[in-house]
Amino acid sequence: MYINDDVKRAAEAATVRLGPIPAGCVGLVTGTGLGGIAAALTERREIATAELPGFPRATAPGHAGVLLLGRIESRPVLMLSGRLHLYEGHAPRDVAYGVRLLAGLGVKTLVLTNAAGGLDPHFAAGGLMRVTDHINLTGRNPLLGPNDEGAGPRFPDMSRAYCRRLGALADRKALELGLRLERGVYAGVLGPCLETPAETRMLRLLGADAVGMSTVTEVIAARHLGLDVLAISCLTNLNLPDCMDETTLEAVIATAKQAEGDLTRLLTAVIPEC
């Protein structure tokens, strides 16, 4: 796997602290208020991402900024608890840094989670949605600038950004567990403002089922590197334009925590078979 010099130094530092990285690691990135799945990891070791050379500093609430190595059953997992966002002022290449680090450590399968606002009126707050596709409304792209063919193609195909095999696996495991797993399109926006009623109507007209401020930049970088991607959204609130309630970060995190148990059950069933 190609990685640039900055990511290579961070990967080397992570290996010194975490020890040898087992082959076949699944990469996992957790969203706002969803880092509790770390408790499901056995044989856990960790390092703060602030200790990795060149790793941008996370400032968003609910994001721990820790890289963990552990196992879910027999499957090794590299987990980034917390992520970077464009609204923090980071450049797109920095937002994608974590995904590139995971790839540099040998990850070929990436599982992303996020907190999102539900746009489909049939969804329920606290539910889970598997992302089937996305709409990039951030106006940003981590692949801008000169392309290194060792990393990936200049024009990566995004017609199957989310792996169908992993999606089918998640659907099957949710059914076995008795969990309702919605499917839908995720609209990635710049943030940090939450959406107005008019913006919510626009997003529905565009075909979005949920909206959030992460994930899209990471998926673009992951697909450029050839990683298989599964993304699960925790629907922390419903955006219903004709009767919108005010939403706070504290409420989003509280709902994410309530849904974390179901998300953990799903991921601990999916990841060993990824």
Coordinates of C-alpha atoms in Angstrom, one line a residue, residues 106-272:
G106 CA -2.5 -2.4 6.2
V107 CA -6.2 -1.9 6.5
K108 CA -8.1 -2.9 3.3
T109 CA -11.7 -2.9 4.8
L110 CA -13.0 0.3 6.4
V111 CA -16.1 0.6 8.6
L112 CA -17.3 4.1 9.3
T113 CA -19.9 5.3 11.8
N114 CA -21.5 8.7 12.1
A115 CA -24.2 10.7 13.8
A116 CA -26.7 12.0 11.3
G117 CA -30.0 13.8 11.1
G118 CA -32.8 11.7 9.6
L119 CA -34.6 13.2 6.6
D120 CA -37.0 10.4 5.8
P121 CA -40.1 10.9 7.9
H122 CA -40.4 7.2 8.3
F123 CA -37.2 6.9 10.2
A124 CA -37.0 7.1 14.0
A125 CA -34.5 9.0 16.1
G126 CA -32.1 6.6 17.7
G127 CA -32.3 4.2 14.7
L128 CA -29.5 3.0 12.5
M129 CA -29.1 3.5 8.7
R130 CA -26.8 1.8 6.4
V131 CA -25.4 4.3 3.9
T132 CA -26.0 3.0 0.3
D133 CA -24.7 6.2 -1.4
H134 CA -23.8 9.8 -0.7
I135 CA -24.1 13.3 -2.1
N136 CA -21.1 15.5 -1.5
L137 CA -22.4 19.0 -0.7
T138 CA -19.3 20.2 1.2
G139 CA -17.7 21.8 -1.9
R140 CA -14.5 20.1 -0.8
N141 CA -12.5 17.0 -2.1
P142 CA -9.4 15.4 -0.5
L143 CA -8.1 14.5 -4.0
L144 CA -7.6 18.1 -5.2
G145 CA -4.1 18.9 -6.4
P146 CA -1.5 16.7 -8.1
N147 CA -2.3 13.0 -8.0
D148 CA 0.3 10.3 -7.2
E149 CA -0.6 7.2 -9.2
G150 CA 1.0 5.1 -6.5
A151 CA -1.9 6.1 -4.2
G152 CA -4.7 5.7 -6.7
P153 CA -6.1 6.8 -10.1
R154 CA -6.5 10.4 -11.0
F155 CA -10.2 9.9 -11.6
P156 CA -11.4 7.2 -9.1
D157 CA -14.7 5.6 -9.9
M158 CA -17.4 6.2 -7.3
S159 CA -20.3 4.2 -8.8
R160 CA -19.9 1.7 -6.0
A161 CA -18.5 3.8 -3.2
Y162 CA -20.1 1.6 -0.6
C163 CA -19.2 -2.1 -0.9
R164 CA -22.3 -4.2 -1.8
R165 CA -20.9 -7.3 -0.2
L166 CA -20.4 -5.6 3.2
G167 CA -23.8 -4.0 2.9
A168 CA -25.5 -7.3 2.4
L169 CA -23.5 -8.7 5.3
A170 CA -24.7 -5.8 7.6
D171 CA -28.3 -6.3 6.4
R172 CA -28.2 -10.1 7.2
K173 CA -26.6 -9.6 10.6
A174 CA -29.2 -6.9 11.5
L175 CA -32.0 -9.3 10.6
E176 CA -30.4 -12.1 12.7
L177 CA -30.1 -9.7 15.7
G178 CA -33.7 -8.4 15.3
L179 CA -32.3 -4.8 14.7
R180 CA -34.1 -2.4 12.3
L181 CA -31.4 -1.2 9.8
E182 CA -32.6 1.5 7.4
R183 CA -30.9 2.0 4.1
G184 CA -30.5 5.4 2.5
V185 CA -28.4 8.1 0.9
Y186 CA -26.2 10.3 3.1
A187 CA -25.8 14.0 2.3
G188 CA -22.5 15.4 3.5
V189 CA -22.6 19.1 4.3
L190 CA -19.9 21.5 5.5
G191 CA -21.4 22.6 8.8
P192 CA -21.2 23.5 11.6
C193 CA -24.7 25.0 11.4
L194 CA -27.6 22.6 11.5
E195 CA -30.0 22.7 8.6
T196 CA -32.8 25.2 8.1
P197 CA -36.3 23.9 7.1
A198 CA -35.7 25.1 3.5
E199 CA -32.4 23.3 3.3
T200 CA -34.0 20.2 4.7
R201 CA -36.6 20.3 1.9
M202 CA -33.8 20.8 -0.7
L203 CA -32.0 17.8 0.7
R204 CA -35.1 15.6 0.4
L205 CA -35.6 16.8 -3.2
L206 CA -32.1 15.9 -4.0
G207 CA -32.7 12.3 -2.8
A208 CA -31.0 12.4 0.6
D209 CA -32.3 10.3 3.5
A210 CA -29.9 11.5 6.2
V211 CA -27.5 14.5 6.6
G212 CA -24.3 14.9 8.4
M213 CA -20.9 16.7 8.5
S214 CA -18.5 13.8 8.1
T215 CA -17.9 10.5 6.3
V216 CA -18.0 11.7 2.6
T217 CA -14.4 13.0 2.6
E218 CA -13.2 9.8 4.2
V219 CA -15.0 7.6 1.7
I220 CA -13.5 9.5 -1.2
A221 CA -10.0 9.0 0.2
A222 CA -10.7 5.3 1.0
R223 CA -12.0 4.5 -2.5
H224 CA -9.0 6.3 -4.0
L225 CA -6.9 3.9 -2.0
G226 CA -8.9 0.9 -3.1
L227 CA -10.5 0.2 0.3
D228 CA -13.9 -1.6 0.7
V229 CA -16.2 0.6 2.7
L230 CA -19.2 0.1 5.0
A231 CA -20.9 3.1 6.7
I232 CA -23.6 3.1 9.4
S233 CA -25.3 6.3 10.5
C234 CA -26.9 6.7 13.9
L235 CA -30.0 8.9 13.4
T236 CA -29.7 11.2 16.3
N237 CA -32.6 13.5 15.4
L238 CA -35.3 13.9 12.7
N239 CA -35.3 16.9 10.4
L240 CA -39.0 17.4 9.6
P241 CA -39.2 20.8 7.9
D242 CA -42.8 21.6 8.8
C243 CA -42.4 20.8 12.5
M244 CA -38.6 21.1 13.2
D245 CA -37.5 21.1 16.8
E246 CA -34.4 22.9 18.0
T247 CA -31.4 20.6 18.2
T248 CA -28.4 20.9 20.4
L249 CA -25.1 19.1 20.3
E250 CA -25.8 17.7 23.8
A251 CA -29.1 16.2 22.5
V252 CA -27.3 14.6 19.6
I253 CA -24.6 13.1 21.8
A254 CA -27.3 11.8 24.2
T255 CA -29.3 10.1 21.5
A256 CA -26.1 8.6 20.0
K257 CA -25.3 7.2 23.4
Q258 CA -28.7 5.6 23.6
A259 CA -28.3 4.0 20.2
E260 CA -24.7 2.9 20.9
G261 CA -25.7 -0.5 22.3
D262 CA -27.5 -1.5 19.1
L263 CA -24.6 -0.2 16.9
T264 CA -22.1 -2.1 19.0
R265 CA -24.2 -5.3 18.7
L266 CA -24.4 -4.9 14.9
L267 CA -20.7 -4.1 14.4
T268 CA -19.5 -6.9 16.7
A269 CA -21.5 -9.3 14.5
V270 CA -20.4 -7.8 11.2
I271 CA -16.7 -7.1 11.7
P272 CA -15.5 -10.7 12.3

